[in-house]
XYZ file of C-alpha atoms in Angstrom:
727
model
C 113.231 -79.771 115.180
C 114.289 -81.236 111.499
C 114.586 -77.911 109.876
C 117.584 -77.227 113.092
C 118.230 -79.892 111.936
C 119.534 -79.605 108.911
C 120.247 -75.600 109.009
C 123.046 -77.252 111.669
C 123.955 -78.988 108.885
C 123.911 -75.983 106.562
C 125.974 -73.857 108.363
C 129.012 -77.428 109.170
C 128.916 -77.582 106.340
C 129.726 -73.273 104.980
C 132.402 -73.403 107.880
C 133.803 -75.633 106.086
C 134.219 -75.011 102.890
C 135.363 -71.435 104.025
C 137.739 -73.198 106.184
C 139.415 -75.343 103.351
C 138.984 -71.663 101.311
C 142.197 -69.985 104.220
C 144.150 -73.152 103.877
C 144.623 -72.253 100.118
C 144.923 -68.142 100.943
C 147.302 -68.642 103.862
C 149.936 -70.766 102.880
C 152.289 -67.779 104.242
C 151.170 -67.278 107.166
C 151.795 -70.241 109.639
C 149.677 -69.211 112.414
C 146.483 -69.181 110.330
C 146.824 -71.878 108.423
C 147.335 -73.994 112.469
C 143.759 -72.252 114.096
C 142.619 -74.004 110.915
C 142.654 -76.773 111.461
C 142.401 -76.361 115.022
C 138.558 -75.681 114.160
C 138.391 -78.396 111.976
C 139.723 -80.901 114.260
C 137.312 -79.352 116.318
C 134.071 -79.246 114.205
C 134.852 -82.887 113.679
C 134.764 -84.267 116.677
C 131.344 -82.656 117.217
C 129.835 -83.839 113.841
C 130.104 -87.290 112.604
C 129.232 -85.776 109.463
C 132.009 -83.865 109.077
C 134.469 -85.472 108.066
C 131.961 -87.018 106.151
C 132.018 -84.033 103.911
C 135.316 -82.808 103.792
C 136.407 -85.580 102.474
C 133.580 -85.099 100.154
C 134.886 -81.560 99.634
C 139.016 -82.570 98.839
C 139.470 -81.007 102.514
C 141.568 -84.708 103.792
C 143.874 -85.439 100.688
C 144.445 -81.449 100.641
C 145.431 -82.308 104.629
C 147.587 -84.615 103.787
C 149.444 -83.234 101.418
C 150.394 -80.893 104.010
C 151.409 -82.129 105.878
C 154.513 -83.252 103.398
C 155.116 -79.643 101.377
C 154.584 -77.690 104.770
C 157.859 -75.901 105.367
C 155.769 -74.575 109.136
C 156.743 -77.604 111.428
C 154.174 -76.717 113.328
C 151.657 -76.752 109.916
C 153.508 -80.039 110.165
C 151.650 -80.820 113.511
C 148.224 -79.761 112.825
C 147.764 -81.443 109.871
C 148.613 -84.777 111.547
C 146.206 -84.180 114.256
C 143.853 -83.627 111.984
C 143.900 -86.088 110.006
C 145.305 -88.288 112.541
C 141.421 -87.167 114.444
C 139.112 -87.187 111.371
C 140.994 -91.026 110.271
C 139.571 -91.914 114.330
C 135.848 -90.959 114.044
C 134.516 -92.695 110.438
C 136.590 -95.701 109.358
C 135.599 -94.477 105.535
C 138.236 -91.876 106.033
C 140.150 -94.020 107.275
C 140.560 -96.548 104.706
C 140.769 -93.102 101.689
C 144.550 -92.017 104.173
C 145.314 -96.081 104.233
C 148.326 -96.056 101.679
C 151.815 -96.771 101.126
C 152.729 -93.351 100.681
C 151.587 -91.684 103.221
C 153.249 -94.705 105.362
C 156.519 -93.315 104.204
C 155.598 -90.164 104.691
C 155.232 -91.272 108.399
C 158.375 -93.141 108.280
C 160.502 -90.231 106.458
C 159.134 -88.179 109.782
C 160.165 -90.794 112.723
C 163.712 -91.256 110.546
C 164.784 -87.597 110.048
C 165.759 -85.458 112.497
C 162.437 -83.947 113.898
C 161.385 -82.553 116.677
C 159.580 -84.555 119.496
C 156.216 -83.313 118.637
C 156.260 -84.111 115.574
C 156.856 -87.473 115.846
C 154.372 -87.529 118.176
C 152.070 -86.749 115.392
C 153.574 -89.002 113.207
C 152.703 -92.277 115.828
C 150.104 -91.297 116.262
C 148.893 -91.346 112.582
C 150.267 -95.341 112.203
C 148.379 -95.954 115.430
C 144.650 -94.662 114.112
C 145.867 -96.218 110.327
C 146.186 -99.572 111.884
C 144.094 -99.972 114.013
C 141.277 -102.787 113.708
C 143.173 -102.545 109.871
C 144.514 -106.167 109.439
C 145.344 -103.457 105.853
C 147.491 -100.996 107.831
C 148.901 -103.256 109.336
C 151.091 -104.362 106.571
C 151.513 -101.452 104.512
C 153.016 -101.050 108.487
C 155.540 -103.964 107.438
C 156.183 -103.464 103.974
C 156.470 -100.651 103.961
C 159.654 -100.166 106.295
C 157.352 -98.392 108.822
C 157.575 -100.657 111.631
C 161.293 -101.383 111.594
C 160.822 -97.399 113.203
C 159.299 -98.268 115.518
C 161.160 -100.684 116.514
C 164.642 -98.559 116.578
C 162.236 -95.791 118.201
C 161.214 -98.296 121.319
C 164.889 -99.342 121.124
C 167.117 -95.234 121.755
C 163.887 -92.644 122.465
C 164.684 -93.374 126.320
C 168.071 -94.073 127.000
C 169.233 -94.408 130.639
C 167.123 -96.630 132.688
C 166.496 -94.544 135.872
C 163.148 -91.516 134.508
C 162.962 -88.118 136.114
C 159.358 -87.375 134.634
C 160.100 -84.231 136.232
C 161.729 -82.935 133.561
C 160.414 -82.123 130.510
C 162.393 -83.525 127.916
C 162.758 -86.371 129.812
C 158.737 -86.023 130.031
C 158.729 -85.440 126.223
C 160.286 -88.006 124.769
C 158.562 -90.876 127.718
C 155.645 -89.734 126.239
C 156.764 -90.676 122.606
C 158.125 -93.979 123.857
C 154.967 -94.709 126.026
C 152.986 -94.280 121.850
C 154.802 -95.712 119.859
C 154.115 -99.458 122.680
C 150.673 -98.819 121.847
C 151.370 -98.308 118.299
C 153.576 -102.084 118.464
C 150.600 -103.426 120.293
C 147.775 -102.362 117.548
C 150.420 -104.253 114.536
C 150.443 -107.161 116.128
C 147.164 -107.855 117.369
C 143.071 -107.143 117.403
C 143.942 -108.009 114.787
C 145.900 -110.796 115.012
C 148.976 -110.687 113.203
C 151.005 -113.747 112.828
C 153.962 -111.883 111.169
C 153.722 -108.661 112.936
C 153.882 -110.754 116.123
C 157.480 -112.367 114.558
C 159.072 -108.958 113.806
C 158.088 -108.090 117.353
C 159.379 -110.943 119.126
C 162.960 -109.481 118.628
C 161.985 -107.031 121.464
C 161.938 -109.006 124.220
C 165.547 -109.131 125.701
C 165.457 -105.096 125.278
C 161.865 -105.622 127.204
C 163.783 -107.889 129.464
C 166.608 -105.388 130.459
C 163.508 -102.569 131.353
C 161.501 -104.638 133.432
C 164.317 -105.564 135.410
C 166.032 -102.518 135.366
C 162.981 -100.220 136.348
C 159.737 -101.537 137.968
C 158.070 -98.402 138.140
C 154.074 -98.558 136.399
C 154.976 -95.849 134.042
C 156.910 -98.852 132.960
C 155.818 -102.277 133.569
C 152.388 -101.471 132.352
C 152.909 -100.660 128.529
C 155.284 -103.130 127.841
C 153.194 -106.100 130.061
C 150.860 -104.483 127.744
C 153.046 -104.978 124.588
C 154.715 -108.693 126.055
C 151.036 -110.250 126.475
C 149.664 -108.776 123.087
C 152.417 -109.920 121.351
C 152.380 -114.070 122.802
C 148.733 -114.086 122.358
C 147.632 -117.433 120.219
C 151.826 -117.941 119.016
C 153.424 -120.858 120.540
C 156.685 -120.255 118.868
C 156.553 -116.558 119.965
C 155.897 -118.062 123.734
C 158.579 -120.506 123.387
C 161.106 -117.457 122.209
C 160.239 -115.196 125.261
C 160.819 -118.486 127.676
C 164.020 -119.715 126.128
C 165.077 -116.019 126.654
C 164.207 -115.895 130.217
C 160.828 -113.843 129.839
C 159.341 -116.310 132.478
C 161.567 -115.525 134.626
C 162.104 -111.539 134.826
C 158.652 -111.148 134.936
C 158.208 -114.310 137.558
C 160.886 -111.941 139.719
C 158.773 -108.635 139.100
C 155.850 -111.167 140.365
C 157.722 -111.527 144.025
C 158.719 -108.256 144.789
C 155.847 -106.225 143.849
C 153.877 -109.225 145.471
C 156.158 -107.977 148.569
C 155.306 -104.418 148.565
C 151.728 -104.975 147.726
C 151.448 -105.121 152.320
C 152.155 -101.901 151.802
C 150.873 -99.431 148.620
C 147.656 -101.291 147.073
C 149.338 -99.508 143.683
C 152.139 -102.978 144.078
C 149.019 -104.576 144.371
C 147.182 -103.874 141.076
C 150.296 -103.261 139.063
C 150.766 -107.209 140.673
C 147.222 -108.208 139.154
C 149.269 -107.086 134.895
C 151.527 -108.997 135.915
C 150.002 -112.230 136.442
C 147.784 -111.614 133.213
C 151.733 -111.587 131.182
C 152.504 -114.406 132.553
C 148.903 -116.454 132.448
C 149.858 -115.771 128.617
C 152.824 -116.844 128.128
C 151.303 -119.997 130.030
C 148.027 -120.513 128.818
C 148.607 -122.132 125.621
C 152.154 -123.989 127.091
C 150.880 -125.575 130.362
C 154.928 -127.193 130.999
C 156.282 -123.563 131.141
C 155.061 -123.942 135.051
C 158.297 -125.442 135.585
C 159.956 -122.975 135.595
C 156.732 -120.635 137.980
C 157.393 -123.726 140.516
C 161.659 -122.441 141.294
C 160.276 -119.106 142.184
C 157.204 -120.547 144.582
C 155.253 -118.237 142.088
C 151.258 -120.442 143.713
C 152.463 -118.997 146.953
C 152.968 -115.362 145.902
C 149.318 -115.831 144.179
C 147.792 -116.584 146.758
C 148.969 -113.822 149.651
C 147.997 -111.742 146.120
C 144.127 -113.591 145.488
C 143.555 -112.451 149.475
C 144.438 -108.287 149.019
C 141.560 -106.906 150.172
C 140.931 -103.782 147.678
C 140.489 -106.153 144.736
C 137.781 -106.597 142.628
C 135.949 -109.560 141.431
C 137.337 -108.649 137.873
C 141.238 -109.196 139.708
C 141.455 -112.212 141.423
C 139.196 -114.345 138.408
C 142.534 -113.475 136.512
C 144.864 -114.744 139.192
C 143.105 -117.777 140.092
C 142.364 -118.673 135.958
C 146.630 -118.092 136.663
C 147.141 -120.673 138.988
C 144.492 -122.847 137.333
C 147.301 -122.643 134.138
C 150.226 -123.748 136.287
C 148.873 -125.817 137.885
C 146.660 -128.433 134.759
C 150.799 -130.159 133.934
C 152.497 -128.917 136.789
C 152.715 -131.384 140.201
C 154.963 -129.559 141.827
C 152.604 -126.137 141.667
C 150.262 -128.782 142.657
C 152.513 -129.764 145.831
C 152.558 -125.268 146.575
C 148.929 -125.148 146.012
C 148.785 -127.917 148.577
C 151.097 -127.110 151.380
C 149.860 -123.120 151.858
C 146.051 -123.541 152.276
C 145.418 -123.166 148.659
C 142.815 -126.161 148.068
C 140.909 -124.343 151.514
C 140.673 -120.976 149.735
C 139.844 -122.830 146.687
C 136.503 -124.288 148.604
C 135.981 -121.205 149.678
C 135.437 -119.436 146.929
C 133.815 -121.642 145.426
C 130.906 -122.429 147.825
C 130.364 -118.317 148.895
C 131.691 -116.322 145.694
C 128.454 -115.664 143.941
C 130.214 -114.821 141.202
C 129.989 -117.453 138.585
C 133.318 -116.762 136.962
C 135.843 -117.009 140.110
C 133.153 -120.142 140.416
C 134.514 -121.715 137.246
C 137.858 -120.580 137.755
C 137.346 -122.582 141.578
C 136.399 -125.676 140.173
C 139.138 -125.915 137.573
C 141.884 -125.238 140.026
C 140.221 -127.929 141.767
C 139.842 -130.492 139.217
C 143.698 -129.960 138.181
C 145.176 -131.401 141.999
C 142.707 -134.453 141.434
C 145.906 -136.352 141.207
C 147.334 -135.143 144.950
C 144.740 -134.795 146.432
C 144.144 -137.952 145.696
C 148.506 -138.924 147.174
C 147.975 -136.757 150.311
C 144.593 -138.567 151.345
C 146.472 -142.772 151.237
C 149.749 -142.807 153.738
C 152.945 -143.668 152.914
C 152.019 -147.286 153.077
C 149.456 -147.367 151.613
C 150.695 -146.067 148.069
C 152.926 -146.356 146.279
C 155.591 -144.143 145.294
C 159.049 -143.416 143.946
C 161.669 -142.592 146.399
C 161.172 -138.118 145.108
C 157.745 -138.273 146.225
C 158.533 -140.243 149.403
C 161.322 -137.538 149.991
C 158.804 -134.899 149.272
C 155.518 -135.684 151.144
C 158.106 -136.035 153.616
C 159.344 -133.205 153.797
C 155.210 -132.056 153.798
C 154.885 -133.210 156.706
C 157.852 -132.098 158.766
C 157.182 -128.810 157.914
C 153.586 -128.890 158.238
C 151.953 -129.387 161.830
C 148.670 -128.984 160.429
C 148.245 -131.725 158.178
C 145.828 -133.914 158.923
C 143.499 -130.545 158.275
C 144.369 -130.556 155.118
C 144.465 -134.218 154.528
C 140.540 -134.104 156.550
C 139.283 -131.135 153.486
C 140.996 -133.708 150.824
C 139.557 -136.067 151.372
C 136.232 -134.143 150.671
C 137.449 -133.240 147.533
C 138.402 -136.428 146.304
C 134.988 -137.762 147.372
C 133.022 -134.738 145.015
C 135.128 -135.580 142.469
C 133.957 -139.217 142.576
C 130.517 -138.343 143.108
C 130.388 -136.143 140.022
C 131.833 -138.823 138.684
C 129.920 -141.920 139.482
C 126.726 -139.249 138.946
C 128.419 -140.009 134.718
C 127.971 -143.287 134.835
C 125.005 -142.816 136.082
C 123.929 -141.121 133.534
C 125.743 -143.298 129.909
C 123.597 -146.201 131.712
C 120.480 -145.008 131.797
C 120.791 -143.225 128.313
C 121.929 -147.045 127.223
C 118.732 -148.025 128.743
C 116.955 -145.952 127.362
C 117.698 -146.227 123.741
C 117.418 -149.855 124.279
C 113.644 -149.440 125.911
C 112.657 -147.610 122.625
C 114.187 -151.101 120.083
C 111.964 -153.491 122.576
C 108.662 -151.132 122.176
C 109.411 -150.664 118.734
C 109.363 -154.549 118.255
C 107.390 -155.360 120.497
C 105.079 -152.856 118.807
C 105.380 -155.363 115.300
C 104.797 -158.254 116.755
C 102.040 -157.544 118.375
C 100.969 -155.897 114.806
C 101.109 -159.594 113.379
C 98.576 -160.691 115.208
C 95.701 -157.802 115.934
C 95.962 -157.781 111.994
C 94.826 -161.823 111.323
C 91.445 -160.984 114.603
C 90.627 -157.406 114.556
C 87.491 -157.998 113.684
C 86.509 -161.462 115.707
C 88.461 -159.938 118.548
C 88.288 -156.911 118.531
C 88.138 -157.092 122.350
C 91.274 -159.512 123.291
C 93.088 -156.809 121.041
C 92.022 -153.430 122.672
C 93.575 -156.027 125.744
C 96.898 -156.130 124.443
C 97.280 -152.972 123.532
C 96.448 -151.481 126.909
C 99.812 -152.598 127.759
C 101.355 -151.871 125.667
C 100.034 -147.728 125.829
C 101.747 -148.910 129.728
C 104.513 -149.699 128.261
C 105.706 -146.598 126.262
C 103.848 -144.584 129.090
C 106.588 -146.363 131.693
C 109.400 -145.755 128.999
C 108.490 -141.897 129.133
C 108.261 -141.549 132.730
C 111.851 -143.412 132.142
C 113.189 -140.717 129.880
C 112.039 -137.265 132.634
C 114.280 -139.457 135.296
C 116.847 -139.471 132.996
C 117.243 -136.500 131.500
C 116.824 -134.614 134.328
C 120.196 -136.934 136.148
C 121.805 -136.069 132.326
C 120.734 -132.311 132.808
C 122.415 -132.335 137.090
C 124.977 -134.267 136.139
C 126.160 -131.292 133.284
C 125.212 -128.708 136.065
C 128.286 -130.229 138.137
C 131.360 -130.445 135.213
C 133.465 -129.016 136.337
C 134.694 -126.268 132.529
C 138.238 -125.329 131.895
C 138.990 -122.576 130.778
C 140.570 -122.754 127.013
C 142.389 -118.654 126.355
C 144.017 -116.862 128.710
C 144.248 -113.010 126.636
C 141.949 -110.561 127.190
C 140.286 -113.966 129.640
C 138.148 -112.237 132.174
C 135.610 -111.992 128.970
C 136.840 -115.744 127.439
C 135.343 -116.694 130.386
C 132.001 -115.007 131.171
C 131.493 -115.927 127.221
C 132.451 -119.999 129.306
C 129.740 -119.015 132.045
C 126.661 -118.259 130.252
C 126.422 -122.356 129.504
C 126.885 -123.056 132.766
C 123.743 -120.253 132.551
C 122.164 -122.258 130.285
C 122.285 -125.834 132.191
C 120.883 -125.035 135.774
C 118.184 -122.976 134.194
C 117.486 -125.583 131.934
C 117.456 -129.078 134.768
C 113.972 -126.874 135.687
C 112.664 -127.057 132.649
C 113.437 -130.645 132.715
C 109.455 -131.352 133.877
C 107.960 -129.042 131.534
C 109.875 -129.981 128.231
C 109.069 -134.218 128.158
C 105.555 -133.163 128.745
C 105.175 -130.745 126.172
C 107.290 -133.220 124.458
C 103.993 -136.550 124.455
C 101.092 -134.234 124.022
C 102.775 -133.554 120.479
C 103.572 -137.531 120.575
C 99.599 -137.696 121.161
C 98.674 -134.857 119.049
C 101.258 -135.281 115.797
C 100.626 -139.566 116.497
C 96.798 -139.020 116.891
C 97.022 -136.765 112.420
C 98.448 -140.575 111.197
C 98.259 -143.614 112.944
C 95.500 -143.042 116.470
C 92.879 -143.261 113.487
C 89.981 -144.617 113.879
C 88.730 -147.852 111.694
C 86.552 -147.987 108.660
C 83.010 -149.401 109.442
C 82.928 -152.419 107.482
C 80.132 -154.372 105.807
C 78.964 -157.571 106.525
C 78.776 -159.123 102.949
C 81.498 -157.011 101.127
C 84.402 -159.871 100.499
C 87.300 -157.176 100.349
C 90.332 -157.245 101.613
C 91.723 -154.782 104.589
C 93.900 -152.609 104.317
C 96.550 -152.893 105.948
C 97.229 -150.285 109.020
C 99.201 -149.407 112.060
C 97.806 -151.917 115.481
C 96.968 -148.385 117.073
C 94.559 -148.084 115.003
C 92.750 -150.584 115.909
C 92.233 -149.404 119.986
C 92.773 -145.331 119.673
C 89.806 -145.029 121.581
C 91.967 -147.052 124.053
C 95.231 -145.949 124.266
C 94.205 -142.111 123.956
C 91.862 -143.890 127.593
C 95.147 -145.069 128.558
C 96.903 -142.516 127.747
C 95.088 -139.748 129.982
C 94.807 -141.417 133.183
C 98.540 -142.658 133.074
C 99.291 -138.477 132.910
C 96.668 -138.098 135.117
C 99.028 -137.285 138.426
C 99.508 -134.174 139.890
C 102.649 -133.074 138.697
C 101.955 -134.230 134.884
C 97.950 -134.252 133.926
C 98.315 -130.336 134.587
C 100.299 -129.126 132.280
C 99.325 -131.896 129.181
C 95.359 -131.845 130.404
C 95.329 -127.786 130.506
C 97.180 -126.203 126.846
C 95.175 -123.880 125.532
C 94.238 -124.790 121.687
C 96.452 -122.006 120.316
C 99.169 -123.184 121.058
C 98.925 -126.645 119.920
C 98.161 -128.913 116.409
C 95.172 -128.779 114.787
C 93.561 -131.117 111.762
C 91.918 -128.328 109.747
C 93.486 -125.474 109.416
C 93.183 -121.779 111.304
C 92.360 -118.629 109.715
C 90.623 -115.324 111.077
C 87.777 -117.046 112.054
C 88.208 -119.985 113.670
C 90.877 -119.105 114.639
C 88.956 -116.372 117.168
C 86.275 -118.905 118.625
C 89.295 -121.926 119.013
C 90.682 -119.056 121.540
C 87.695 -117.862 123.133
C 86.401 -121.489 123.462
C 89.318 -122.739 125.470
C 88.995 -122.732 129.288
C 93.620 -122.655 129.491
C 94.347 -119.981 128.003
C 97.972 -118.976 127.886
C 99.711 -115.738 128.747
C 100.076 -115.082 125.019
C 96.754 -115.862 123.171
C 94.611 -114.160 126.252
C 96.309 -111.242 125.379
C 95.547 -111.817 122.082
C 91.567 -112.423 123.477
C 91.238 -109.524 125.606
C 92.303 -107.259 122.789
C 89.743 -108.428 119.896
C 87.041 -108.135 122.662
C 88.446 -104.577 123.697
C 88.958 -103.787 119.480
C 84.809 -104.550 119.634
C 83.571 -103.575 122.266
C 84.941 -99.907 120.769
C 84.057 -100.263 117.834
C 79.426 -101.444 118.264
C 80.409 -98.028 120.528
C 81.396 -95.450 118.403
C 78.499 -97.240 115.961
C 75.734 -97.681 118.199
C 76.841 -93.071 118.817
C 77.574 -92.366 114.958
C 75.004 -95.116 112.435
C 77.132 -94.931 109.218
C 80.202 -96.244 110.731
C 79.148 -99.915 109.658
C 81.094 -103.037 109.668
C 80.991 -103.735 105.807
C 83.335 -102.276 104.073
C 83.598 -98.596 102.261
C 84.236 -100.567 99.061
C 80.419 -102.629 98.837
C 78.882 -99.780 100.537
C 79.891 -96.984 97.556
C 78.193 -99.183 94.744
C 75.090 -100.296 96.876
C 74.733 -96.179 97.291
C 76.101 -95.571 93.234
C 73.569 -98.791 91.837
C 70.598 -98.073 94.071
C 67.769 -95.497 94.751
C 66.089 -94.520 98.151
C 63.141 -97.508 97.127
C 65.819 -99.699 95.873
C 65.121 -99.674 92.188
C 68.675 -100.103 90.672
C 69.820 -96.779 88.332
C 72.144 -97.185 86.169
C 75.792 -94.360 85.278
C 74.616 -91.624 83.287
C 76.278 -91.903 79.785
C 79.382 -89.320 79.048
C 81.155 -89.856 76.105
C 85.005 -89.170 75.707
C 86.493 -86.229 74.774
C 88.960 -85.813 71.998
C 91.236 -85.514 75.543
C 90.541 -87.892 76.638
C 91.691 -90.626 73.780
C 94.697 -88.461 73.415
C 94.884 -88.760 76.763
C 94.248 -92.122 76.745
C 97.175 -93.130 73.786
C 99.448 -90.886 75.599
C 99.144 -93.372 78.599
C 99.312 -96.303 77.559
C 102.583 -94.881 75.046
C 104.192 -94.174 79.005
C 102.841 -96.687 81.226
C 101.689 -99.568 79.571
C 98.354 -101.678 80.098
C 98.044 -100.225 83.574
C 94.397 -98.587 83.309
C 94.255 -97.508 87.454
C 98.219 -95.314 87.009
C 96.384 -93.831 82.987
C 94.106 -93.395 85.221
C 94.848 -91.255 88.308
C 97.446 -89.273 85.933
C 94.867 -88.207 83.469
C 92.159 -85.287 84.692
C 89.455 -88.153 83.007
C 86.740 -86.728 83.187
C 84.710 -87.186 86.689
C 83.184 -90.799 87.029
C 85.617 -92.330 84.857
C 86.627 -96.053 85.668
C 89.267 -97.848 84.943
C 87.044 -100.456 82.897
C 85.943 -97.184 80.534
C 89.763 -96.978 79.787
C 90.152 -100.727 78.808
C 86.719 -101.077 76.566
C 87.411 -97.682 75.693
C 91.308 -98.156 73.849
C 89.669 -102.108 72.934
C 86.997 -99.899 69.911
C 90.225 -97.495 69.253
C 92.461 -99.571 68.698
C 89.916 -102.754 67.142
C 88.074 -100.067 65.006
C 90.987 -97.240 64.148
C 89.160 -94.849 62.058
C 86.629 -93.984 64.790
C 86.619 -91.275 66.046
C 85.494 -89.933 69.727
C 82.213 -90.816 70.156
């Protein structure tokens, strides 16, 4: 397999070298150069290492110079296309080509009266160099390339009525679409505030296109450009609203929603516009007042009921509803009038998608205030004149308002229940801290009494420590319930989305928090019992130590110790008796010995014995024990079958064979004198390797039986008596 890969790599290198030579020696043949460039592009697309090798042999810079100097338009187009493909395939090639010189050349191609294909190839190279590259975003602005792109955005397509069946119009549209994509990567991914400020000057022209040409070919590129230019930039968002961009998007959304009942493509296109609206109002909820003039909330609710939309598209709509109703009471009234609250409740209870549930919770939380008002009568709630008039209009227009009130009361009751549970959690947390402080004070007061009477009144001290042990266990059991309650409240707390751009992705990240909260609620009991076990085991190393026996005739003052030291056996019995319940004792008593801390240090010998002696092994240590037993069993079988296999180390076995005779009598090794060649080997080895005798022994052909210690002794003698010869 390796030989085949090596052969293919070598063939690839040979082909690239030959193609590069063909480019150099066929300067007068434009067709041959074009074919060579197309072949180079094909090779680089098929092999990821081809781009790197082509850059190493200088082919990348040659193609770059060829695109600038060639007189043939077809060669320039092929060269630019090859450069873009190689830079898109390899990031090192992208960095090599990302220079101000190349951007200036590309700007020159776009500014002159070049054909449409050459401009398209130039825009493609700019797109590749700027994508995911902050250096490219800076160069495209400093070299004036973004100015030329903005001019192309305005002038490439002059008429609002597109006839894509016309070849020339279709080529111009392709160039315009490429310019839109390039402007998108100039302002975002990574976000570039300077480029966003520059591109916001194109908003009026984009608004004209949206009003005059409502086709997917125009709406999709423009909405992508607007959404990425608005992202996380409040100044640009305010400017977009000031030039009427949000009004235009609202009008387009209304038209597409009305058309969605007839065509599926209109519904899909309406979701694209919805995401752009959400990007505009997410960081500025006050802009929702603009949407209330067009009753966008009702349009979004109608769009949400479209059966052809998937869960991701519905999530985008519900997230936009949440941002619309976040700080705009008019939109909240509109949501209530159009039966939006029952729809949110239905999505919250029936949907299995957690992202949709979070978005529905977000909307319900925003409408808490309006549900409070509508759940009360007009006379009982102190409204001002405007609110009263609005409620009267609602009651006249809607005949089934009583049903809405009932549902609003249910929602209000659920929200108040969540708040009460949150308050109970705070109270339990305060009691938790009070129990700790009171227990510590009680222990300190009892310690003095126990220390004074620890010899004469031992039984009395034991009774007092029993009571303190019961207090400790009651405090821990209270902590278990408090923690379980806390996690349950956290699971029910509504979450709010932060940023609308790429909302599906960011909401899915926040979704992990809700999932973790649910899973942690099921593990509370196990965590608390583990805490109690660790508390007992760790305390046993420090405070639960049995007191040393004291001689009667020795008049020495006892050392100051913890009160638990005097009665550790009684406290241990109390802890075990309290935790001997069906819910706690199993996890605490039946614990794997390999998982808990022990007093003595562990090694490979006593750890194996500890695991074998434990009757309650966890799954991980059970697998270790079974694997060890299986290995020992196979080793015993092989020992029975082959007597030569021993459990002693090989080195010890070799030494015993060499140093003893069959009769058991030790014998010395046969003496072998060092020859002159060996002495030379020894000095050369020390000169090259220093006093690394084992390395010297293996690097030179010494006599059989030589050892590293022999070399060391011999070198020591030679250096001590330099005049002696090899003996």
